[in-house]
PDB file of C-alpha atoms in Angstrom:
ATOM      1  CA  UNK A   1      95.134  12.251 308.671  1.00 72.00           C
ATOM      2  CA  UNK A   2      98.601  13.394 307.077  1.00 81.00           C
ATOM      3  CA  UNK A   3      98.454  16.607 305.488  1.00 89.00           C
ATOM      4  CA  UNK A   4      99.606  15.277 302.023  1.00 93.00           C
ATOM      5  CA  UNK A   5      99.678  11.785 301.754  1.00 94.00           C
ATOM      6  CA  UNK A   6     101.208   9.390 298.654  1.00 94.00           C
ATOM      7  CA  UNK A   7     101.727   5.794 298.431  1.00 89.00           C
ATOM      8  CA  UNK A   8     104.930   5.452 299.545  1.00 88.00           C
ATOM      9  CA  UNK A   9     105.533   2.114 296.714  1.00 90.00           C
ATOM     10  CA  UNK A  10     107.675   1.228 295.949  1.00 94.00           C
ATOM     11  CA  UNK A  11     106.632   0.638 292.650  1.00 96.00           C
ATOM     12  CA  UNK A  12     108.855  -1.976 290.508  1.00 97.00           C
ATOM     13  CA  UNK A  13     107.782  -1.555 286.364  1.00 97.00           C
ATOM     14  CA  UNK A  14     109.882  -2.729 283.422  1.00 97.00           C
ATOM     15  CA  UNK A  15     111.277  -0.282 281.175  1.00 98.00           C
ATOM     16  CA  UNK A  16     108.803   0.911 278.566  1.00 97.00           C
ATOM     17  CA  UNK A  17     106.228   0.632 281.299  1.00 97.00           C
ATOM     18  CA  UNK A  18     103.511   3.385 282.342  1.00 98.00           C
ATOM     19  CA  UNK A  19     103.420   4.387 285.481  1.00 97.00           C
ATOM     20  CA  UNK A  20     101.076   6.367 287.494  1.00 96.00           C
ATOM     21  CA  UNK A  21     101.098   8.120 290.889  1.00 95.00           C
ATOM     22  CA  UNK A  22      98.277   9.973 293.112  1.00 95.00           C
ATOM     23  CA  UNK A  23      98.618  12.125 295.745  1.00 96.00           C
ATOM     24  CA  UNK A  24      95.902  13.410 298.595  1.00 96.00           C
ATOM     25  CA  UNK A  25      96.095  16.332 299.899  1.00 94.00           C
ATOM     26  CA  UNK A  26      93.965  17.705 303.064  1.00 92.00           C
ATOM     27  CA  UNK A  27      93.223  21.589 302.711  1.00 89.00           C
ATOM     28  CA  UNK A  28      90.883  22.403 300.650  1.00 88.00           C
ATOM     29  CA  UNK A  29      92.493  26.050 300.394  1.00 87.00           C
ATOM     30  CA  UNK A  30      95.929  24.823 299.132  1.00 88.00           C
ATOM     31  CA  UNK A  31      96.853  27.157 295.742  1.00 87.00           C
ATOM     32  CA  UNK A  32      99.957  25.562 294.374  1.00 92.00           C
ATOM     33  CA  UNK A  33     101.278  21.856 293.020  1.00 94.00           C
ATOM     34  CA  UNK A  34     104.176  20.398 292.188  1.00 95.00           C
ATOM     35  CA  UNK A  35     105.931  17.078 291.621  1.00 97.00           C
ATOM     36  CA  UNK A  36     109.586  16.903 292.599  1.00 96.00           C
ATOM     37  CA  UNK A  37     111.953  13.936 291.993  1.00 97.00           C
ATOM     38  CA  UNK A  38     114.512  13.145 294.595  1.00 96.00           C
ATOM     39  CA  UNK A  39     117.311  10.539 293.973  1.00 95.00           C
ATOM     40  CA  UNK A  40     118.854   8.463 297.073  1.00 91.00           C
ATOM     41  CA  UNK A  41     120.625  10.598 298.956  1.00 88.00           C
ATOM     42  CA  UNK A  42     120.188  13.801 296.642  1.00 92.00           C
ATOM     43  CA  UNK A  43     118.358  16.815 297.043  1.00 93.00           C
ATOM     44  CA  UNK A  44     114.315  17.281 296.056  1.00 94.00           C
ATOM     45  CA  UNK A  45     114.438  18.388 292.446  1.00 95.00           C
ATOM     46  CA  UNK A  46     111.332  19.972 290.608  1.00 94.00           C
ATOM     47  CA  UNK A  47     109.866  18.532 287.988  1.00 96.00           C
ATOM     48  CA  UNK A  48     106.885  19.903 287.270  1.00 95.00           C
ATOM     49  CA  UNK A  49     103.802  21.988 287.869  1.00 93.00           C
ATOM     50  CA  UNK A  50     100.661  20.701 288.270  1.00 94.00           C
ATOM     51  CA  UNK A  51      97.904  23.084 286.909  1.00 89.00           C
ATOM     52  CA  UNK A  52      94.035  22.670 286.917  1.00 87.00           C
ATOM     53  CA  UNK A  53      93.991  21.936 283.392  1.00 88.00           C
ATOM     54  CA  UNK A  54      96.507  19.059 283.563  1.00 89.00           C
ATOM     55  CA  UNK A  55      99.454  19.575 281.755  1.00 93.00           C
ATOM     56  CA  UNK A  56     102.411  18.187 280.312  1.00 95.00           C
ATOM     57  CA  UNK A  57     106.071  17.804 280.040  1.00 94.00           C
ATOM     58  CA  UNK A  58     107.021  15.060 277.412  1.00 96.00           C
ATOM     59  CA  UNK A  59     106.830  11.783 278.942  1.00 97.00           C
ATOM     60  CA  UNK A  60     105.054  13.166 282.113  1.00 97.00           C
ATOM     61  CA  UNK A  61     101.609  14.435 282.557  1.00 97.00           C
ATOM     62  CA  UNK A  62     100.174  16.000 285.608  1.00 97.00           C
ATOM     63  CA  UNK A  63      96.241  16.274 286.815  1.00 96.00           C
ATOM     64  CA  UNK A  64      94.776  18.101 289.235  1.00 95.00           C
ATOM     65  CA  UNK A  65      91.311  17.491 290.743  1.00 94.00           C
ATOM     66  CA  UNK A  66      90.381  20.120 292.811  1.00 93.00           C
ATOM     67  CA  UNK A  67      86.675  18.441 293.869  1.00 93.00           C
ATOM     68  CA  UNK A  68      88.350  15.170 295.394  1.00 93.00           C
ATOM     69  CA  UNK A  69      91.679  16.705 296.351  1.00 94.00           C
ATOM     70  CA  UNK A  70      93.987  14.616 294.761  1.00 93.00           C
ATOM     71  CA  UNK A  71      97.001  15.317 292.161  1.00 96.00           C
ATOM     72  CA  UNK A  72      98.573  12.673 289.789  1.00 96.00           C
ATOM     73  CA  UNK A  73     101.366  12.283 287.927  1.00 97.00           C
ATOM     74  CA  UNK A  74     101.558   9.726 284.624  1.00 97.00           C
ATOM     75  CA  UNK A  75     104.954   8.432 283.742  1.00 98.00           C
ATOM     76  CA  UNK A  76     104.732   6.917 280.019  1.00 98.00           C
ATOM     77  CA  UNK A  77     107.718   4.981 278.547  1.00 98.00           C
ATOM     78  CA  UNK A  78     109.543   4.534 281.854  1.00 98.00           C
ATOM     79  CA  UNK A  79     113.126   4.582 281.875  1.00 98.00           C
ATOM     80  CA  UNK A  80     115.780   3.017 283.767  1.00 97.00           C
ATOM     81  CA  UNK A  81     116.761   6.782 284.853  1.00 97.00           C
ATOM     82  CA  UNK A  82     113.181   7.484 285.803  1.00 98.00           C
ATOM     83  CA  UNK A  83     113.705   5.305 288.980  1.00 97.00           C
ATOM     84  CA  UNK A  84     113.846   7.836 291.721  1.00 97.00           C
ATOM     85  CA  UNK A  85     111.378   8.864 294.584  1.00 96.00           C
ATOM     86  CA  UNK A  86     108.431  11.573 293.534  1.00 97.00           C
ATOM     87  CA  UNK A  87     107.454  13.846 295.808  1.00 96.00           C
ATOM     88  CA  UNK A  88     104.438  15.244 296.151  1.00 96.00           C
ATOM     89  CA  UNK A  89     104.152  19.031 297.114  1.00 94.00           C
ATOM     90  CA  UNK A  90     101.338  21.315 297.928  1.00 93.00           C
ATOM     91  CA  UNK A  91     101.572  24.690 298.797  1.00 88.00           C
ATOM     92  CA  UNK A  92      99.057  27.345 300.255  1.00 75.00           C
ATOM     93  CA  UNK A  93     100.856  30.677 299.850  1.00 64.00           C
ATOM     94  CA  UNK A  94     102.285  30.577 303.370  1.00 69.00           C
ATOM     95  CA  UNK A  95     102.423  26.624 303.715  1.00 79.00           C
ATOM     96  CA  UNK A  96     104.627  24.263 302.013  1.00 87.00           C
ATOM     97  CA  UNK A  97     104.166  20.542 302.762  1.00 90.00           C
ATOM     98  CA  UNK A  98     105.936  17.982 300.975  1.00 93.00           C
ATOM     99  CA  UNK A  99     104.399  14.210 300.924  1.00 93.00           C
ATOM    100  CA  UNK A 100     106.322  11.662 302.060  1.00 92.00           C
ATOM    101  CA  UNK A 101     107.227  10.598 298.638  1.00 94.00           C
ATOM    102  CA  UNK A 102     106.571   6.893 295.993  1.00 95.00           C
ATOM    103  CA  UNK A 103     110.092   5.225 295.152  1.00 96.00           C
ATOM    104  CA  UNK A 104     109.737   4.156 291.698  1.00 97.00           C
ATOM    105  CA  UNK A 105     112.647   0.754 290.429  1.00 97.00           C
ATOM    106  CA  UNK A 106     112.512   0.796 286.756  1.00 98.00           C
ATOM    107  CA  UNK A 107     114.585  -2.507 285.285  1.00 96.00           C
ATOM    108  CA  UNK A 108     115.884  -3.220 282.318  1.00 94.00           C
TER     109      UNK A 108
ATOM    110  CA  UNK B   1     126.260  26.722 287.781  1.00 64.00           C
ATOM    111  CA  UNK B   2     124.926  26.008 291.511  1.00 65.00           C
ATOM    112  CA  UNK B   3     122.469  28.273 292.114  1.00 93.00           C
ATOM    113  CA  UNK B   4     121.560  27.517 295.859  1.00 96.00           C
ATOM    114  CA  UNK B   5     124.964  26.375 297.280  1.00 96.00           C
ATOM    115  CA  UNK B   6     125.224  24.514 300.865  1.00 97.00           C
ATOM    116  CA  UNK B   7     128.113  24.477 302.704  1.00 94.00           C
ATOM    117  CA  UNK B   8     129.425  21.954 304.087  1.00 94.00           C
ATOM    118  CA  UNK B   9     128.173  19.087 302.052  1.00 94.00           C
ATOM    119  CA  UNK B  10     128.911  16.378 305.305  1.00 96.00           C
ATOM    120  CA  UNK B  11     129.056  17.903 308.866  1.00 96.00           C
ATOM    121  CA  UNK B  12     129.649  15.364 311.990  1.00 96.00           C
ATOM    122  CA  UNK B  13     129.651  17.242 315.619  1.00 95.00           C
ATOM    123  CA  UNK B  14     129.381  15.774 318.625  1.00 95.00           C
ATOM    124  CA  UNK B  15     126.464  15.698 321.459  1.00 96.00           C
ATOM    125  CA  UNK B  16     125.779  18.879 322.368  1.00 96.00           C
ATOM    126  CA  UNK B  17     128.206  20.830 320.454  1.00 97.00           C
ATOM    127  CA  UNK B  18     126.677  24.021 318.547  1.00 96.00           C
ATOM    128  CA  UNK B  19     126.885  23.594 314.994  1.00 97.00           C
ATOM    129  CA  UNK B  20     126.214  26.226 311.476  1.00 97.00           C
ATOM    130  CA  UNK B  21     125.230  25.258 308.226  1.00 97.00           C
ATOM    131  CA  UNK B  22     125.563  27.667 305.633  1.00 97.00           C
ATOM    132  CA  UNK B  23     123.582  28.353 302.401  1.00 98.00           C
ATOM    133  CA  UNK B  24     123.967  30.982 299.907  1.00 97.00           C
ATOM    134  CA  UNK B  25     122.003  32.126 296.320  1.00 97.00           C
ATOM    135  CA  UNK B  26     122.316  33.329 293.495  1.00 95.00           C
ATOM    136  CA  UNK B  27     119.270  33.909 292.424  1.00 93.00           C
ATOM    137  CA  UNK B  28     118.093  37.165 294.076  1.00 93.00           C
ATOM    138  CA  UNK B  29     115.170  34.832 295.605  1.00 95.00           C
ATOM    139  CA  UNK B  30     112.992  36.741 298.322  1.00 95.00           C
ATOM    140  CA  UNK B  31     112.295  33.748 300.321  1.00 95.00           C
ATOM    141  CA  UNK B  32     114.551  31.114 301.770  1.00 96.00           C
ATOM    142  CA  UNK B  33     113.671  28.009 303.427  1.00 96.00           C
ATOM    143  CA  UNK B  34     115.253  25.276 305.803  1.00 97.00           C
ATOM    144  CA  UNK B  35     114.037  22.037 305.806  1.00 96.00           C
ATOM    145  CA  UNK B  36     115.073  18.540 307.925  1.00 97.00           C
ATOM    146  CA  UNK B  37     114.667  15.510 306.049  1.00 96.00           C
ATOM    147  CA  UNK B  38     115.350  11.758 307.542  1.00 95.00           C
ATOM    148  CA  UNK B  39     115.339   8.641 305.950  1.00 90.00           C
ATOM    149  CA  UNK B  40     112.519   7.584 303.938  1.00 86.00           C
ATOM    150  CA  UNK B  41     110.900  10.569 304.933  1.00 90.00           C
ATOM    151  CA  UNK B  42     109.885  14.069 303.883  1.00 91.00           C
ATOM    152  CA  UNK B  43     111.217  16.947 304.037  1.00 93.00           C
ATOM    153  CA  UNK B  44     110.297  18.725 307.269  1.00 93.00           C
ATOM    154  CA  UNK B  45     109.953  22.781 306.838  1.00 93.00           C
ATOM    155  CA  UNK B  46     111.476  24.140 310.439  1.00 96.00           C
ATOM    156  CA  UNK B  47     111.540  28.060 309.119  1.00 94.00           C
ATOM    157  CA  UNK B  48     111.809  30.535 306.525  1.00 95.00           C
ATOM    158  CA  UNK B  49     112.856  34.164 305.869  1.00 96.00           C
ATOM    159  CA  UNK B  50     110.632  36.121 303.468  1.00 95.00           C
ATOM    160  CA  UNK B  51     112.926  38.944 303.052  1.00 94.00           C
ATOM    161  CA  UNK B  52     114.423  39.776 306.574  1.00 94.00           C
ATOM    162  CA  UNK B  53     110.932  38.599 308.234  1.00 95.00           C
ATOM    163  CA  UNK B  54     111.546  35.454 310.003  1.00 96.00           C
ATOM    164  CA  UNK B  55     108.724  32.586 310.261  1.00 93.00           C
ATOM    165  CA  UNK B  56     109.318  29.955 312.342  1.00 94.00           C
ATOM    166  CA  UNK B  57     106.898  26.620 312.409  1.00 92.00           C
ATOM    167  CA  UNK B  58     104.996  25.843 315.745  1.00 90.00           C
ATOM    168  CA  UNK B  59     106.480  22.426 315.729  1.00 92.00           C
ATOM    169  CA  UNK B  60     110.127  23.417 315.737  1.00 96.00           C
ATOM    170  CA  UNK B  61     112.540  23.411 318.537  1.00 95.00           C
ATOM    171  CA  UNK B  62     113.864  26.182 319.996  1.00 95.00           C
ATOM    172  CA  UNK B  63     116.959  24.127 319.765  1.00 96.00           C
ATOM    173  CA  UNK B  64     116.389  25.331 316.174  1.00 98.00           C
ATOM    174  CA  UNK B  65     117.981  28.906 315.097  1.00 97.00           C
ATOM    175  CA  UNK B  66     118.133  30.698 311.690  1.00 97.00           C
ATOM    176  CA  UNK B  67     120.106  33.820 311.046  1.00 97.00           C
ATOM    177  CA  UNK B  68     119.840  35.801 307.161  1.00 97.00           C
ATOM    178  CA  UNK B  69     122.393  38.679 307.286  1.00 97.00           C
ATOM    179  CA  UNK B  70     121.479  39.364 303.702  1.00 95.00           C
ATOM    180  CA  UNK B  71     119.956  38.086 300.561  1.00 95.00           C
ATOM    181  CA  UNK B  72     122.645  35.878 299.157  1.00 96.00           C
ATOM    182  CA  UNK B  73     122.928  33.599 302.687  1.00 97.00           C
ATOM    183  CA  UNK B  74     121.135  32.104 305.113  1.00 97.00           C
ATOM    184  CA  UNK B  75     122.481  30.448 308.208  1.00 98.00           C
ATOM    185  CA  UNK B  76     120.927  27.059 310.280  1.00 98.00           C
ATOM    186  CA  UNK B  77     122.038  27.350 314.421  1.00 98.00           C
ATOM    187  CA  UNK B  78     121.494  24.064 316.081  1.00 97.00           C
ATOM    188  CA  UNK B  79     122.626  25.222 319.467  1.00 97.00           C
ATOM    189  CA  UNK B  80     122.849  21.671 321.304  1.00 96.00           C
ATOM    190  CA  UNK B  81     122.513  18.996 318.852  1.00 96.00           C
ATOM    191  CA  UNK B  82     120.950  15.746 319.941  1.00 96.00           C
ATOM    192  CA  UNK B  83     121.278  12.543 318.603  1.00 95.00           C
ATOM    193  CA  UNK B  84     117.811  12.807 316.944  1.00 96.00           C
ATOM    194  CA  UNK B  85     118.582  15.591 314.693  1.00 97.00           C
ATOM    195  CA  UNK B  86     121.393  13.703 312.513  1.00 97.00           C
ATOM    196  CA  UNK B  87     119.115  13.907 309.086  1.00 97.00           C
ATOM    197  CA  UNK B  88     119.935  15.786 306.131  1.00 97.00           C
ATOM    198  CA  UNK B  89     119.578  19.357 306.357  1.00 98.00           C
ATOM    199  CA  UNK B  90     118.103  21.067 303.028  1.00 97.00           C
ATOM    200  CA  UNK B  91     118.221  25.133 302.387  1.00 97.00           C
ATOM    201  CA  UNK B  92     115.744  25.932 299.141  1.00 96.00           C
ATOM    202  CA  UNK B  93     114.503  29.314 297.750  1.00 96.00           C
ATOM    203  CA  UNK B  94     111.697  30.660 296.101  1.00 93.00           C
ATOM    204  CA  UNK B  95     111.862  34.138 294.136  1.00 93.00           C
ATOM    205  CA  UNK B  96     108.516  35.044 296.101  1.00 90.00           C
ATOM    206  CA  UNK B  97     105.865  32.867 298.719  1.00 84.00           C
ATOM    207  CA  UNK B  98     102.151  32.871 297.453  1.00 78.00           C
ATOM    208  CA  UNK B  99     100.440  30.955 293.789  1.00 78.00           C
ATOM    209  CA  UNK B 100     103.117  28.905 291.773  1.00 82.00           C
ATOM    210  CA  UNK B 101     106.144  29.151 293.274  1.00 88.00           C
ATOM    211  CA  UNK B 102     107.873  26.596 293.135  1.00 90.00           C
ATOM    212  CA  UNK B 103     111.327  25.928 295.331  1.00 92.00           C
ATOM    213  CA  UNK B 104     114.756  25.368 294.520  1.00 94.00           C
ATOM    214  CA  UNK B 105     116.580  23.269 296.474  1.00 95.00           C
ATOM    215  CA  UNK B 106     120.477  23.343 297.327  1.00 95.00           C
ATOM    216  CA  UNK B 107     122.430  19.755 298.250  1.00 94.00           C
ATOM    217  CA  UNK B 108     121.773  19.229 301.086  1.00 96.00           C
ATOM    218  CA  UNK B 109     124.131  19.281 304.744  1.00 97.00           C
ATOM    219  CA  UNK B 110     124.366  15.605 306.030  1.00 96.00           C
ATOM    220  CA  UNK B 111     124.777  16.212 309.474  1.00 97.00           C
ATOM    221  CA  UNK B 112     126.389  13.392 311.997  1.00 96.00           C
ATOM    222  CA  UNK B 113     125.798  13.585 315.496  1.00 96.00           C
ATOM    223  CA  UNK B 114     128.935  11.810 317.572  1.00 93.00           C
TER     224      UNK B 114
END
């Protein structure tokens, strides 16, 4: 079983579209969460934090559930510049491991 | 602007010749990382420097050398490079390792192997 594993898509929505992504993760121990977006051929960008309590960052909102190991990120009101691959990233203070990542086509 | 700057942005060498990627920052960040990344797949973590203390992963070839004279750069060796280690070649930083850190990446090397 893969350390951190996504859904690699890809996922094709219309504009205006919500759009939602989970994550697994296998260590129980792991401290830190993050989403990053990477464009093709660009480098892993962050775009958010994922806290226990959930949280959000305008159009995105990020969960955490600790119990089932799993993280998930909630696009609302996709745009066209949304489309992109999100990476999934968990981190255990010493450990970094990035998931393999869930291309996301948003069209007009 | 560029806070985590990698230099050069496209490198071809050829089979077997030794080849340096650079990476600099200006962020004062404690840690610095070097991660492989191929096609549809993710990034690969092959070392990082906390401070001057060097921390290589199991799974990375010796093939595989890092050098951090100081804070501002760090240096990727690939000492005989293979055909199977063309992939992009990513540098990031984090101001420290442990809760909520999150990493900040530079461009990226493209590296071609003739």
């Amino acid at each position: 079983r893969k350390e951190v594993e996504q859904d690699p898509g890809p996922f094709n929505v219309p504009e205006g579209a919500t759009v939602a992504f989970n994550c697994t993760y296998s260590n129980s121990a792991s401290q830190s969460f993050f989403w990053y977006r990477q464009d093709c051929r660009k480098e892993p960008k962050l775009l958010m934090s994922v806290y226990s309590s959930g949280n959000e960052d305008g159009r995105f909102t990020a969960q955490l559930n600790r119990a089932s190991q799993y993280i998930s990120l909630l696009i609302r009101d996709s745009k066209l510049s949304d489309s992109a691959t999100y990476l999934c990233v968990v981190d255990g203070g010493f450990k970094t491991i990035f998931g393999a990542g869930t291309r996301l086509f948003v069209k007009a | 602007d560029a806070m985590v700057i990698q230099n050069p942005r496209y490198q071809v060498t050829q089979f077997g010749k030794p080849v340096t990627l650079s990476c600099s920052q200006t962020l004062n960040h404690n840690v610095m990382y070097w991660y492989q990344q191929k096609s549809s797949q993710a990034p690969k973590l092959l070392f990082h420097y906390y401070d001057k203390d060097f921390n290589n992963e199991a799974d990375t070839p010796d093939n595989f050398q890092s050098r951090r004279p100081n804070t501002s750069f760090c240096f990727l060796d690939i000492r005989s490079p293979g055909l199977g280690d063309a992939a992009m070649y990513l540098c990031a930083t984090s101001r420290d390792r442990g809760r909520d850190q999150p990493q900040h990446f530079g461009d990226g090397t493209r590296l071609s192997i003739l």
